[in-house]
mmCIF file of C-alpha atoms and ligand atoms in Angstrom:
data_model
loop_
_atom_site.group_PDB
_atom_site.id
_atom_site.type_symbol
_atom_site.label_atom_id
_atom_site.label_comp_id
_atom_site.label_asym_id
_atom_site.label_seq_id
_atom_site.Cartn_x
_atom_site.Cartn_y
_atom_site.Cartn_z
ATOM 1 C CA UNK A 1 81.402 173.266 150.862
ATOM 2 C CA UNK A 2 83.274 175.882 152.654
ATOM 3 C CA UNK A 3 87.156 175.918 153.346
ATOM 4 C CA UNK A 4 86.597 175.334 157.297
ATOM 5 C CA UNK A 5 83.893 172.239 156.237
ATOM 6 C CA UNK A 6 86.820 170.753 154.342
ATOM 7 C CA UNK A 7 89.253 171.093 157.039
ATOM 8 C CA UNK A 8 87.198 170.243 159.837
ATOM 9 C CA UNK A 9 86.147 166.882 157.985
ATOM 10 C CA UNK A 10 90.237 166.101 156.988
ATOM 11 C CA UNK A 11 91.585 167.253 160.226
ATOM 12 C CA UNK A 12 88.318 164.794 161.921
ATOM 13 C CA UNK A 13 89.907 161.711 159.700
ATOM 14 C CA UNK A 14 93.257 162.414 160.669
ATOM 15 C CA UNK A 15 92.946 161.821 164.321
ATOM 16 C CA UNK A 16 90.340 158.978 163.604
ATOM 17 C CA UNK A 17 91.057 155.766 164.751
ATOM 18 C CA UNK A 18 89.519 152.009 164.331
ATOM 19 C CA UNK A 19 87.858 150.983 168.130
ATOM 20 C CA UNK A 20 90.057 153.895 169.806
ATOM 21 C CA UNK A 21 88.457 152.429 173.573
ATOM 22 C CA UNK A 22 88.871 149.042 173.215
ATOM 23 C CA UNK A 23 92.670 149.696 172.411
ATOM 24 C CA UNK A 24 93.818 151.792 175.106
ATOM 25 C CA UNK A 25 91.141 149.836 177.483
ATOM 26 C CA UNK A 26 92.793 147.109 176.500
ATOM 27 C CA UNK A 27 96.463 148.405 176.616
ATOM 28 C CA UNK A 28 95.808 149.665 180.289
ATOM 29 C CA UNK A 29 94.887 146.207 180.972
ATOM 30 C CA UNK A 30 98.076 144.610 179.388
ATOM 31 C CA UNK A 31 100.278 147.707 181.491
ATOM 32 C CA UNK A 32 98.767 146.063 184.575
ATOM 33 C CA UNK A 33 96.005 149.179 185.267
ATOM 34 C CA UNK A 34 92.767 148.200 187.406
ATOM 35 C CA UNK A 35 90.145 149.068 184.722
ATOM 36 C CA UNK A 36 87.720 149.576 187.586
ATOM 37 C CA UNK A 37 90.237 151.692 189.657
ATOM 38 C CA UNK A 38 92.069 154.032 186.952
ATOM 39 C CA UNK A 39 93.252 156.952 188.546
ATOM 40 C CA UNK A 40 94.658 160.031 186.239
ATOM 41 C CA UNK A 41 97.947 159.139 186.577
ATOM 42 C CA UNK A 42 97.499 155.782 185.392
ATOM 43 C CA UNK A 43 95.729 157.629 181.896
ATOM 44 C CA UNK A 44 98.817 160.217 181.609
ATOM 45 C CA UNK A 45 101.066 158.579 179.561
ATOM 46 C CA UNK A 46 97.961 157.978 176.848
ATOM 47 C CA UNK A 47 95.537 161.194 177.656
ATOM 48 C CA UNK A 48 98.381 164.270 177.496
ATOM 49 C CA UNK A 49 98.890 164.755 173.652
ATOM 50 C CA UNK A 50 101.153 167.558 173.706
ATOM 51 C CA UNK A 51 104.935 168.529 173.702
ATOM 52 C CA UNK A 52 106.135 167.362 177.390
ATOM 53 C CA UNK A 53 102.923 165.799 178.599
ATOM 54 C CA UNK A 54 101.685 166.338 182.457
ATOM 55 C CA UNK A 55 104.740 167.615 183.163
ATOM 56 C CA UNK A 56 103.436 170.188 180.864
ATOM 57 C CA UNK A 57 100.515 170.361 181.691
ATOM 58 C CA UNK A 58 100.925 171.268 185.741
ATOM 59 C CA UNK A 59 103.959 173.774 185.204
ATOM 60 C CA UNK A 60 101.458 175.741 183.268
ATOM 61 C CA UNK A 61 98.191 175.402 185.091
ATOM 62 C CA UNK A 62 100.339 176.828 187.943
ATOM 63 C CA UNK A 63 100.831 179.744 186.897
ATOM 64 C CA UNK A 64 97.208 180.213 186.751
ATOM 65 C CA UNK A 65 95.337 180.829 190.311
ATOM 66 C CA UNK A 66 93.375 178.035 189.677
ATOM 67 C CA UNK A 67 90.673 177.456 192.586
ATOM 68 C CA UNK A 68 87.450 176.179 192.762
ATOM 69 C CA UNK A 69 84.400 178.735 191.669
ATOM 70 C CA UNK A 70 86.456 178.793 188.698
ATOM 71 C CA UNK A 71 84.488 177.465 185.387
ATOM 72 C CA UNK A 72 87.040 176.291 182.890
ATOM 73 C CA UNK A 73 86.811 175.534 178.470
ATOM 74 C CA UNK A 74 89.530 173.819 177.549
ATOM 75 C CA UNK A 75 89.800 174.062 173.807
ATOM 76 C CA UNK A 76 90.372 171.224 171.033
ATOM 77 C CA UNK A 77 90.303 168.911 174.699
ATOM 78 C CA UNK A 78 91.567 165.765 173.105
ATOM 79 C CA UNK A 79 90.872 162.824 174.952
ATOM 80 C CA UNK A 80 90.686 164.992 178.136
ATOM 81 C CA UNK A 81 93.788 164.752 179.823
ATOM 82 C CA UNK A 82 94.641 168.001 181.106
ATOM 83 C CA UNK A 83 91.151 168.971 181.653
ATOM 84 C CA UNK A 84 91.049 165.947 184.229
ATOM 85 C CA UNK A 85 94.526 167.122 185.740
ATOM 86 C CA UNK A 86 93.146 170.436 186.115
ATOM 87 C CA UNK A 87 89.394 169.318 187.743
ATOM 88 C CA UNK A 88 91.822 166.763 189.714
ATOM 89 C CA UNK A 89 94.635 169.425 191.195
ATOM 90 C CA UNK A 90 92.416 172.989 192.125
ATOM 91 C CA UNK A 91 88.360 171.511 191.858
ATOM 92 C CA UNK A 92 87.858 173.535 188.837
ATOM 93 C CA UNK A 93 84.712 173.068 186.317
ATOM 94 C CA UNK A 94 85.820 172.068 183.516
ATOM 95 C CA UNK A 95 84.176 171.622 180.276
ATOM 96 C CA UNK A 96 86.340 169.868 176.761
ATOM 97 C CA UNK A 97 85.436 170.147 173.091
ATOM 98 C CA UNK A 98 87.373 168.884 170.607
ATOM 99 C CA UNK A 99 86.248 167.754 166.765
ATOM 100 C CA UNK A 100 86.965 164.599 167.232
ATOM 101 C CA UNK A 101 83.454 162.730 168.342
ATOM 102 C CA UNK A 102 85.516 159.819 169.096
ATOM 103 C CA UNK A 103 87.963 161.923 171.780
ATOM 104 C CA UNK A 104 85.240 163.228 173.319
ATOM 105 C CA UNK A 105 83.324 160.009 173.787
ATOM 106 C CA UNK A 106 86.983 157.958 175.066
ATOM 107 C CA UNK A 107 86.968 161.499 176.759
ATOM 108 C CA UNK A 108 83.978 161.225 178.656
ATOM 109 C CA UNK A 109 84.590 157.456 179.504
ATOM 110 C CA UNK A 110 87.957 158.138 181.339
ATOM 111 C CA UNK A 111 86.093 161.106 183.416
ATOM 112 C CA UNK A 112 83.864 158.486 184.260
ATOM 113 C CA UNK A 113 85.858 155.756 184.890
ATOM 114 C CA UNK A 114 88.425 157.969 187.349
ATOM 115 C CA UNK A 115 85.216 159.530 188.874
ATOM 116 C CA UNK A 116 85.357 162.964 187.760
ATOM 117 C CA UNK A 117 82.406 163.305 186.031
ATOM 118 C CA UNK A 118 80.538 165.123 187.964
ATOM 119 C CA UNK A 119 83.589 167.773 187.001
ATOM 120 C CA UNK A 120 84.721 167.145 183.412
ATOM 121 C CA UNK A 121 82.471 167.029 180.510
ATOM 122 C CA UNK A 122 83.147 166.980 176.650
ATOM 123 C CA UNK A 123 81.114 167.900 173.873
ATOM 124 C CA UNK A 124 81.827 167.631 169.764
ATOM 125 C CA UNK A 125 81.906 171.174 169.179
ATOM 126 C CA UNK A 126 84.180 172.783 166.328
ATOM 127 C CA UNK A 127 86.523 175.923 167.950
ATOM 128 C CA UNK A 128 85.575 177.933 165.934
ATOM 129 C CA UNK A 129 81.819 177.938 166.197
ATOM 130 C CA UNK A 130 81.514 177.581 169.923
ATOM 131 C CA UNK A 131 77.903 175.922 171.453
ATOM 132 C CA UNK A 132 78.213 178.621 174.648
ATOM 133 C CA UNK A 133 76.616 182.113 175.279
ATOM 134 C CA UNK A 134 78.900 184.803 175.881
ATOM 135 C CA UNK A 135 81.060 185.533 178.952
ATOM 136 C CA UNK A 136 80.775 181.854 179.907
ATOM 137 C CA UNK A 137 83.908 180.696 181.029
ATOM 138 C CA UNK A 138 86.714 182.337 183.673
ATOM 139 C CA UNK A 139 89.448 180.446 182.349
ATOM 140 C CA UNK A 140 90.299 179.401 178.666
ATOM 141 C CA UNK A 141 92.629 176.316 178.265
ATOM 142 C CA UNK A 142 94.201 175.303 174.808
ATOM 143 C CA UNK A 143 97.226 173.107 174.168
ATOM 144 C CA UNK A 144 98.447 172.017 170.763
ATOM 145 C CA UNK A 145 94.840 172.612 169.128
ATOM 146 C CA UNK A 146 95.867 175.633 167.409
ATOM 147 C CA UNK A 147 97.955 174.089 164.502
ATOM 148 C CA UNK A 148 94.772 173.002 162.598
ATOM 149 C CA UNK A 149 93.167 176.000 162.153
ATOM 150 C CA UNK A 150 93.738 178.024 159.131
ATOM 151 C CA UNK A 151 91.553 181.021 160.615
ATOM 152 C CA UNK A 152 93.181 182.413 163.881
ATOM 153 C CA UNK A 153 91.386 186.075 164.270
ATOM 154 C CA UNK A 154 88.033 183.899 164.297
ATOM 155 C CA UNK A 155 89.393 181.256 166.505
ATOM 156 C CA UNK A 156 90.827 183.675 168.955
ATOM 157 C CA UNK A 157 87.523 186.230 168.425
ATOM 158 C CA UNK A 158 85.505 183.283 169.000
ATOM 159 C CA UNK A 159 87.427 182.532 172.934
ATOM 160 C CA UNK A 160 87.363 185.993 173.194
ATOM 161 C CA UNK A 161 83.747 186.096 173.344
ATOM 162 C CA UNK A 162 82.982 183.102 175.550
ATOM 163 C CA UNK A 163 85.462 184.662 178.397
ATOM 164 C CA UNK A 164 83.774 186.609 181.068
ATOM 165 C CA UNK A 165 85.554 190.023 180.808
ATOM 166 C CA UNK A 166 88.820 190.108 183.045
ATOM 167 C CA UNK A 167 89.073 185.742 182.086
ATOM 168 C CA UNK A 168 92.275 184.521 181.126
ATOM 169 C CA UNK A 169 93.302 182.582 178.104
ATOM 170 C CA UNK A 170 96.125 180.173 178.693
ATOM 171 C CA UNK A 171 97.915 178.662 175.292
ATOM 172 C CA UNK A 172 100.555 176.383 174.786
ATOM 173 C CA UNK A 173 100.826 175.537 171.064
ATOM 174 C CA UNK A 174 103.482 174.759 167.999
ATOM 175 C CA UNK A 175 104.417 177.831 165.810
ATOM 176 C CA UNK A 176 105.809 177.822 162.817
ATOM 177 C CA UNK A 177 109.554 178.515 163.045
ATOM 178 C CA UNK A 178 112.524 180.289 161.169
ATOM 179 C CA UNK A 179 114.446 177.343 160.233
ATOM 180 C CA UNK A 180 112.400 176.476 157.122
ATOM 181 C CA UNK A 181 109.044 174.366 156.263
ATOM 182 C CA UNK A 182 107.847 171.821 158.466
ATOM 183 C CA UNK A 183 108.655 168.502 157.480
ATOM 184 C CA UNK A 184 105.389 166.041 157.449
ATOM 185 C CA UNK A 185 104.099 163.513 158.741
ATOM 186 C CA UNK A 186 103.778 165.428 162.266
ATOM 187 C CA UNK A 187 101.222 164.592 164.804
ATOM 188 C CA UNK A 188 98.879 167.103 163.762
ATOM 189 C CA UNK A 189 98.898 166.279 160.248
ATOM 190 C CA UNK A 190 99.878 163.258 157.870
ATOM 191 C CA UNK A 191 100.586 166.297 155.050
ATOM 192 C CA UNK A 192 100.799 170.001 154.757
ATOM 193 C CA UNK A 193 96.715 170.395 153.959
ATOM 194 C CA UNK A 194 95.789 170.511 157.626
ATOM 195 C CA UNK A 195 98.274 171.997 159.322
ATOM 196 C CA UNK A 196 98.223 175.900 159.502
ATOM 197 C CA UNK A 197 101.319 177.275 161.646
ATOM 198 C CA UNK A 198 101.487 180.993 163.015
ATOM 199 C CA UNK A 199 104.203 182.607 163.889
ATOM 200 C CA UNK A 200 105.169 184.041 167.287
ATOM 201 C CA UNK A 201 104.455 187.528 166.080
ATOM 202 C CA UNK A 202 101.264 186.466 163.796
ATOM 203 C CA UNK A 203 100.373 184.872 166.845
ATOM 204 C CA UNK A 204 101.346 187.937 169.256
ATOM 205 C CA UNK A 205 99.528 190.606 166.735
ATOM 206 C CA UNK A 206 96.632 188.426 166.342
ATOM 207 C CA UNK A 207 96.064 188.497 169.894
ATOM 208 C CA UNK A 208 96.505 192.059 170.322
ATOM 209 C CA UNK A 209 94.350 192.951 167.647
ATOM 210 C CA UNK A 210 91.176 190.578 169.166
ATOM 211 C CA UNK A 211 91.640 192.483 171.609
ATOM 212 C CA UNK A 212 94.090 190.302 174.351
ATOM 213 C CA UNK A 213 96.312 191.476 176.667
ATOM 214 C CA UNK A 214 99.619 189.734 176.469
ATOM 215 C CA UNK A 215 100.396 188.475 180.511
ATOM 216 C CA UNK A 216 103.040 186.309 179.748
ATOM 217 C CA UNK A 217 104.749 184.835 177.019
ATOM 218 C CA UNK A 218 107.315 182.257 177.121
ATOM 219 C CA UNK A 219 109.826 180.328 174.649
ATOM 220 C CA UNK A 220 109.848 176.637 175.494
ATOM 221 C CA UNK A 221 111.083 175.356 172.232
ATOM 222 C CA UNK A 222 114.181 174.528 174.315
ATOM 223 C CA UNK A 223 112.366 172.550 177.419
ATOM 224 C CA UNK A 224 110.148 170.748 174.021
ATOM 225 C CA UNK A 225 113.676 169.874 172.871
ATOM 226 C CA UNK A 226 115.150 168.501 175.706
ATOM 227 C CA UNK A 227 111.654 166.456 176.697
ATOM 228 C CA UNK A 228 111.952 164.823 173.311
ATOM 229 C CA UNK A 229 116.046 163.567 174.422
ATOM 230 C CA UNK A 230 114.862 162.130 177.264
ATOM 231 C CA UNK A 231 111.966 160.259 175.483
ATOM 232 C CA UNK A 232 114.325 159.089 172.799
ATOM 233 C CA UNK A 233 117.149 158.200 175.302
ATOM 234 C CA UNK A 234 114.577 156.519 177.440
ATOM 235 C CA UNK A 235 112.797 154.109 174.114
ATOM 236 C CA UNK A 236 116.411 153.336 173.202
ATOM 237 C CA UNK A 237 117.227 152.018 176.414
ATOM 238 C CA UNK A 238 113.666 150.282 177.162
ATOM 239 C CA UNK A 239 112.178 150.068 174.091
ATOM 240 C CA UNK A 240 108.438 151.224 172.941
ATOM 241 C CA UNK A 241 106.809 151.622 176.472
ATOM 242 C CA UNK A 242 103.112 149.629 176.310
ATOM 243 C CA UNK A 243 101.681 153.033 177.227
ATOM 244 C CA UNK A 244 101.840 156.087 174.886
ATOM 245 C CA UNK A 245 100.566 158.491 172.425
ATOM 246 C CA UNK A 246 101.369 155.924 169.497
ATOM 247 C CA UNK A 247 98.463 153.906 170.538
ATOM 248 C CA UNK A 248 96.376 156.917 169.174
ATOM 249 C CA UNK A 249 98.451 157.783 166.263
ATOM 250 C CA UNK A 250 98.770 153.999 164.360
ATOM 251 C CA UNK A 251 101.575 152.612 162.206
ATOM 252 C CA UNK A 252 103.102 156.304 161.057
ATOM 253 C CA UNK A 253 104.046 157.225 164.845
ATOM 254 C CA UNK A 254 107.671 156.527 164.563
ATOM 255 C CA UNK A 255 108.046 158.843 161.560
ATOM 256 C CA UNK A 256 105.678 161.609 163.247
ATOM 257 C CA UNK A 257 108.011 161.174 166.576
ATOM 258 C CA UNK A 258 111.166 161.579 164.338
ATOM 259 C CA UNK A 259 109.974 164.880 162.205
ATOM 260 C CA UNK A 260 108.565 166.064 165.271
ATOM 261 C CA UNK A 261 112.258 166.048 166.939
ATOM 262 C CA UNK A 262 114.018 167.335 163.738
ATOM 263 C CA UNK A 263 111.149 169.973 162.936
ATOM 264 C CA UNK A 264 112.498 171.226 166.840
ATOM 265 C CA UNK A 265 115.997 170.829 166.574
ATOM 266 C CA UNK A 266 116.644 172.325 163.146
ATOM 267 C CA UNK A 267 114.111 175.468 164.476
ATOM 268 C CA UNK A 268 111.270 174.497 162.187
ATOM 269 C CA UNK A 269 108.729 174.814 164.781
ATOM 270 C CA UNK A 270 108.805 176.806 167.470
ATOM 271 C CA UNK A 271 106.975 176.090 171.350
ATOM 272 C CA UNK A 272 105.195 178.823 172.722
ATOM 273 C CA UNK A 273 103.194 179.035 176.141
ATOM 274 C CA UNK A 274 101.257 182.305 176.487
ATOM 275 C CA UNK A 275 98.363 183.757 178.628
ATOM 276 C CA UNK A 276 96.346 186.555 177.877
ATOM 277 C CA UNK A 277 93.572 188.388 179.731
ATOM 278 C CA UNK A 278 90.703 190.023 178.156
ATOM 279 C CA UNK A 279 90.400 193.021 179.787
ATOM 280 C CA UNK A 280 87.919 193.840 182.944
ATOM 281 C CA UNK A 281 85.862 196.261 181.389
ATOM 282 C CA UNK A 282 85.189 195.196 177.504
ATOM 283 C CA UNK A 283 81.789 194.411 177.219
ATOM 284 C CA UNK A 284 79.649 191.387 176.869
ATOM 285 C CA UNK A 285 77.666 191.258 173.461
HETATM 286 C C1 LIG B 301 97.085 167.162 169.253
HETATM 287 S S1 LIG B 301 95.994 166.959 169.739
HETATM 288 C C2 LIG B 301 95.641 167.444 171.550
HETATM 289 C C3 LIG B 301 94.672 167.854 172.648
HETATM 290 C C4 LIG B 301 94.789 168.099 174.170
HETATM 291 N N1 LIG B 301 94.773 169.832 173.904
HETATM 292 C C5 LIG B 301 96.196 167.717 174.529
HETATM 293 O O1 LIG B 301 96.897 168.369 174.742
HETATM 294 O O2 LIG B 301 95.826 166.614 174.902
HETATM 295 C C6 LIG B 301 94.852 168.857 168.911
HETATM 296 C C7 LIG B 301 93.592 168.248 169.271
HETATM 297 O O3 LIG B 301 92.853 169.473 168.687
HETATM 298 C C8 LIG B 301 91.844 168.755 167.744
HETATM 299 N N2 LIG B 301 91.459 169.977 166.836
HETATM 300 C C9 LIG B 301 91.804 169.798 166.113
HETATM 301 N N3 LIG B 301 91.009 171.379 165.055
HETATM 302 C C10 LIG B 301 89.872 171.737 166.303
HETATM 303 C C11 LIG B 301 88.543 173.116 165.912
HETATM 304 N N4 LIG B 301 88.633 173.201 164.824
HETATM 305 N N5 LIG B 301 87.916 172.143 166.939
HETATM 306 C C12 LIG B 301 87.806 171.900 167.975
HETATM 307 N N6 LIG B 301 89.183 170.881 167.842
HETATM 308 C C13 LIG B 301 90.056 170.454 167.184
HETATM 309 C C14 LIG B 301 91.557 168.143 168.003
HETATM 310 O O4 LIG B 301 90.564 166.994 167.179
HETATM 311 C C15 LIG B 301 92.785 167.083 168.266
HETATM 312 O O5 LIG B 301 92.249 166.210 169.245
#
């Protein structure tokens, strides 16, 4: 069996949950949400599975001049919070793909419950083998998904392939820092075997080798640290909220969150937001 097949099965197992849909709907109801009239804001504490949550999505999206004519692909879309947010804010059509069939099922269920199923759809697929024709999308969006993928050249080459010439790729990812190895478990891996972080310089080089032009490059590590400090202070004061990413991660959530903070504070991981473009004159194969 190839390494990527082994990796995919282990990654899917890492994110797997016993009865995620029931767990999340029960928690939403317990938090006082009307399940027949859910709004995307109700879901934000559980469906934005990246550092900075909904605010990070909005701030990044505002740099992209999105509009209703655009076809967007969210790679590693998770439960789909960001894609529903982009569709709501800008009216664009968004397709999400994720390795986890379970996440895609729940993401489609939420899209339907918030009335966005005509604009947003999710399908199970591997980012290394996207089921779309060359030049299909105006914009690719990906947040905190590459950490589980070892072959970065293949990942970004596949993203390049499905982008229209002149189209952009917006990446918000966790990268390797200079402060030493990652301490596990973390939200994307319980052990080192499925964690494949690249350094900022390696990411830049890989993107440029594939042919992308770098339009913007922002280190948001300090922003991530501040967000965790605010969250930590709130949890210390009020306890764990009813709704949060802990519902997805299970019993080792606390240790994962503590390690995430330590990894950030000790520079073991870094956060980068970058927007890159496939040159307009590149030919579609
Ligand atoms: C930390 S979650 C982030 C989800 C979402 N982007 C968000 O920010 O809410 C990482 C996601 O990447 C997905 N993923 C990891 N490797 C993948 C691959 N090779 N292809 C597609 N999705 C992948 C996982 O299944 C998981 O849903």
